[in-house]
């Protein structure tokens, strides 16, 4: 399963979004039909996030939105299980992806909520991830640009 998820990430990085979607969907199919294992919640959250990101990049924004919301829920579940990353990378990434898709759908208030949640969470992280913080700030700029507030975008 790890191999399939690594392949999905590789495809995403290479802008081969359909291949990423296929790998992520395959991983989810196997993960959701297997007995629960200790590492499964992390892999499920990762697969959901990859699937949603691939759909977003393929222009399937409405489907992507539901799938990215599912990725956020899976990342939140990691916290409930007590296995979340100290830097909150999974949840920050899922919220960041959800915010971008919300911007494309012109759901600006929803994008704003996701970005605020991500910022709030990172401020309370043991060691905040600078890459996650940068992604959230970048997406904040995209949101303000989409709203027409060029000053806030910069």
PDB file of N, CA, C and O in Angstrom, residues 45 48 67-78 80 91 94 117:
ATOM      1  N   UNK A  45      -5.925   8.674   5.341  1.00  0.00           N
ATOM      2  CA  UNK A  45      -5.949  10.136   5.251  1.00  0.00           C
ATOM      3  C   UNK A  45      -5.101  10.614   4.074  1.00  0.00           C
ATOM      4  O   UNK A  45      -5.506  11.510   3.322  1.00  0.00           O
ATOM      5  N   UNK A  48      -6.934   9.751   0.752  1.00  0.00           N
ATOM      6  CA  UNK A  48      -8.068  10.650   0.539  1.00  0.00           C
ATOM      7  C   UNK A  48      -7.598  12.020   0.064  1.00  0.00           C
ATOM      8  O   UNK A  48      -8.190  12.619  -0.839  1.00  0.00           O
ATOM      9  N   UNK A  67     -14.513  15.085  -1.503  1.00  0.00           N
ATOM     10  CA  UNK A  67     -13.409  14.186  -1.170  1.00  0.00           C
ATOM     11  C   UNK A  67     -12.372  14.866  -0.284  1.00  0.00           C
ATOM     12  O   UNK A  67     -11.816  14.245   0.624  1.00  0.00           O
ATOM     13  N   UNK A  68     -12.119  16.148  -0.518  1.00  0.00           N
ATOM     14  CA  UNK A  68     -11.181  16.873   0.341  1.00  0.00           C
ATOM     15  C   UNK A  68     -11.764  17.086   1.740  1.00  0.00           C
ATOM     16  O   UNK A  68     -11.030  17.043   2.729  1.00  0.00           O
ATOM     17  N   UNK A  69     -13.071  17.290   1.822  1.00  0.00           N
ATOM     18  CA  UNK A  69     -13.714  17.373   3.146  1.00  0.00           C
ATOM     19  C   UNK A  69     -13.579  16.042   3.876  1.00  0.00           C
ATOM     20  O   UNK A  69     -13.371  16.008   5.099  1.00  0.00           O
ATOM     21  N   UNK A  70     -13.676  14.952   3.128  1.00  0.00           N
ATOM     22  CA  UNK A  70     -13.482  13.617   3.712  1.00  0.00           C
ATOM     23  C   UNK A  70     -12.031  13.459   4.193  1.00  0.00           C
ATOM     24  O   UNK A  70     -11.774  12.854   5.237  1.00  0.00           O
ATOM     25  N   UNK A  71     -11.077  14.021   3.456  1.00  0.00           N
ATOM     26  CA  UNK A  71      -9.666  13.977   3.859  1.00  0.00           C
ATOM     27  C   UNK A  71      -9.454  14.764   5.150  1.00  0.00           C
ATOM     28  O   UNK A  71      -8.699  14.335   6.030  1.00  0.00           O
ATOM     29  N   UNK A  72     -10.120  15.918   5.268  1.00  0.00           N
ATOM     30  CA  UNK A  72     -10.028  16.704   6.514  1.00  0.00           C
ATOM     31  C   UNK A  72     -10.571  15.886   7.683  1.00  0.00           C
ATOM     32  O   UNK A  72      -9.958  15.816   8.747  1.00  0.00           O
ATOM     33  N   UNK A  73     -11.715  15.245   7.483  1.00  0.00           N
ATOM     34  CA  UNK A  73     -12.313  14.416   8.547  1.00  0.00           C
ATOM     35  C   UNK A  73     -11.376  13.278   8.939  1.00  0.00           C
ATOM     36  O   UNK A  73     -11.228  12.960  10.130  1.00  0.00           O
ATOM     37  N   UNK A  74     -10.731  12.666   7.967  1.00  0.00           N
ATOM     38  CA  UNK A  74      -9.796  11.571   8.256  1.00  0.00           C
ATOM     39  C   UNK A  74      -8.586  12.090   9.033  1.00  0.00           C
ATOM     40  O   UNK A  74      -8.102  11.431   9.959  1.00  0.00           O
ATOM     41  N   UNK A  75      -8.112  13.281   8.672  1.00  0.00           N
ATOM     42  CA  UNK A  75      -6.984  13.878   9.389  1.00  0.00           C
ATOM     43  C   UNK A  75      -7.382  14.240  10.819  1.00  0.00           C
ATOM     44  O   UNK A  75      -6.603  14.064  11.754  1.00  0.00           O
ATOM     45  N   UNK A  76      -8.601  14.734  11.006  1.00  0.00           N
ATOM     46  CA  UNK A  76      -9.091  15.028  12.356  1.00  0.00           C
ATOM     47  C   UNK A  76      -9.187  13.750  13.180  1.00  0.00           C
ATOM     48  O   UNK A  76      -8.917  13.748  14.381  1.00  0.00           O
ATOM     49  N   UNK A  77      -9.557  12.662  12.521  1.00  0.00           N
ATOM     50  CA  UNK A  77      -9.668  11.380  13.204  1.00  0.00           C
ATOM     51  C   UNK A  77      -8.321  10.921  13.757  1.00  0.00           C
ATOM     52  O   UNK A  77      -8.266  10.270  14.793  1.00  0.00           O
ATOM     53  N   UNK A  78      -7.238  11.265  13.070  1.00  0.00           N
ATOM     54  CA  UNK A  78      -5.908  10.907  13.578  1.00  0.00           C
ATOM     55  C   UNK A  78      -5.691  11.513  14.960  1.00  0.00           C
ATOM     56  O   UNK A  78      -5.117  10.871  15.839  1.00  0.00           O
ATOM     57  N   UNK A  80      -8.088  12.258  17.135  1.00  0.00           N
ATOM     58  CA  UNK A  80      -8.933  11.525  18.080  1.00  0.00           C
ATOM     59  C   UNK A  80      -8.327  10.177  18.463  1.00  0.00           C
ATOM     60  O   UNK A  80      -8.505   9.708  19.572  1.00  0.00           O
ATOM     61  N   UNK A  91      -3.427  17.310   8.761  1.00  0.00           N
ATOM     62  CA  UNK A  91      -4.586  18.191   8.840  1.00  0.00           C
ATOM     63  C   UNK A  91      -4.319  19.527   8.155  1.00  0.00           C
ATOM     64  O   UNK A  91      -5.166  20.039   7.414  1.00  0.00           O
ATOM     65  N   UNK A  94      -4.570  18.954   4.423  1.00  0.00           N
ATOM     66  CA  UNK A  94      -5.956  18.735   3.988  1.00  0.00           C
ATOM     67  C   UNK A  94      -6.742  20.042   3.998  1.00  0.00           C
ATOM     68  O   UNK A  94      -7.496  20.330   3.060  1.00  0.00           O
ATOM     69  N   UNK A 117      -8.665  27.933  10.413  1.00  0.00           N
ATOM     70  CA  UNK A 117      -8.471  26.703  11.206  1.00  0.00           C
ATOM     71  C   UNK A 117      -7.036  26.217  11.109  1.00  0.00           C
ATOM     72  O   UNK A 117      -6.435  25.834  12.109  1.00  0.00           O
TER      73      UNK A 117
END
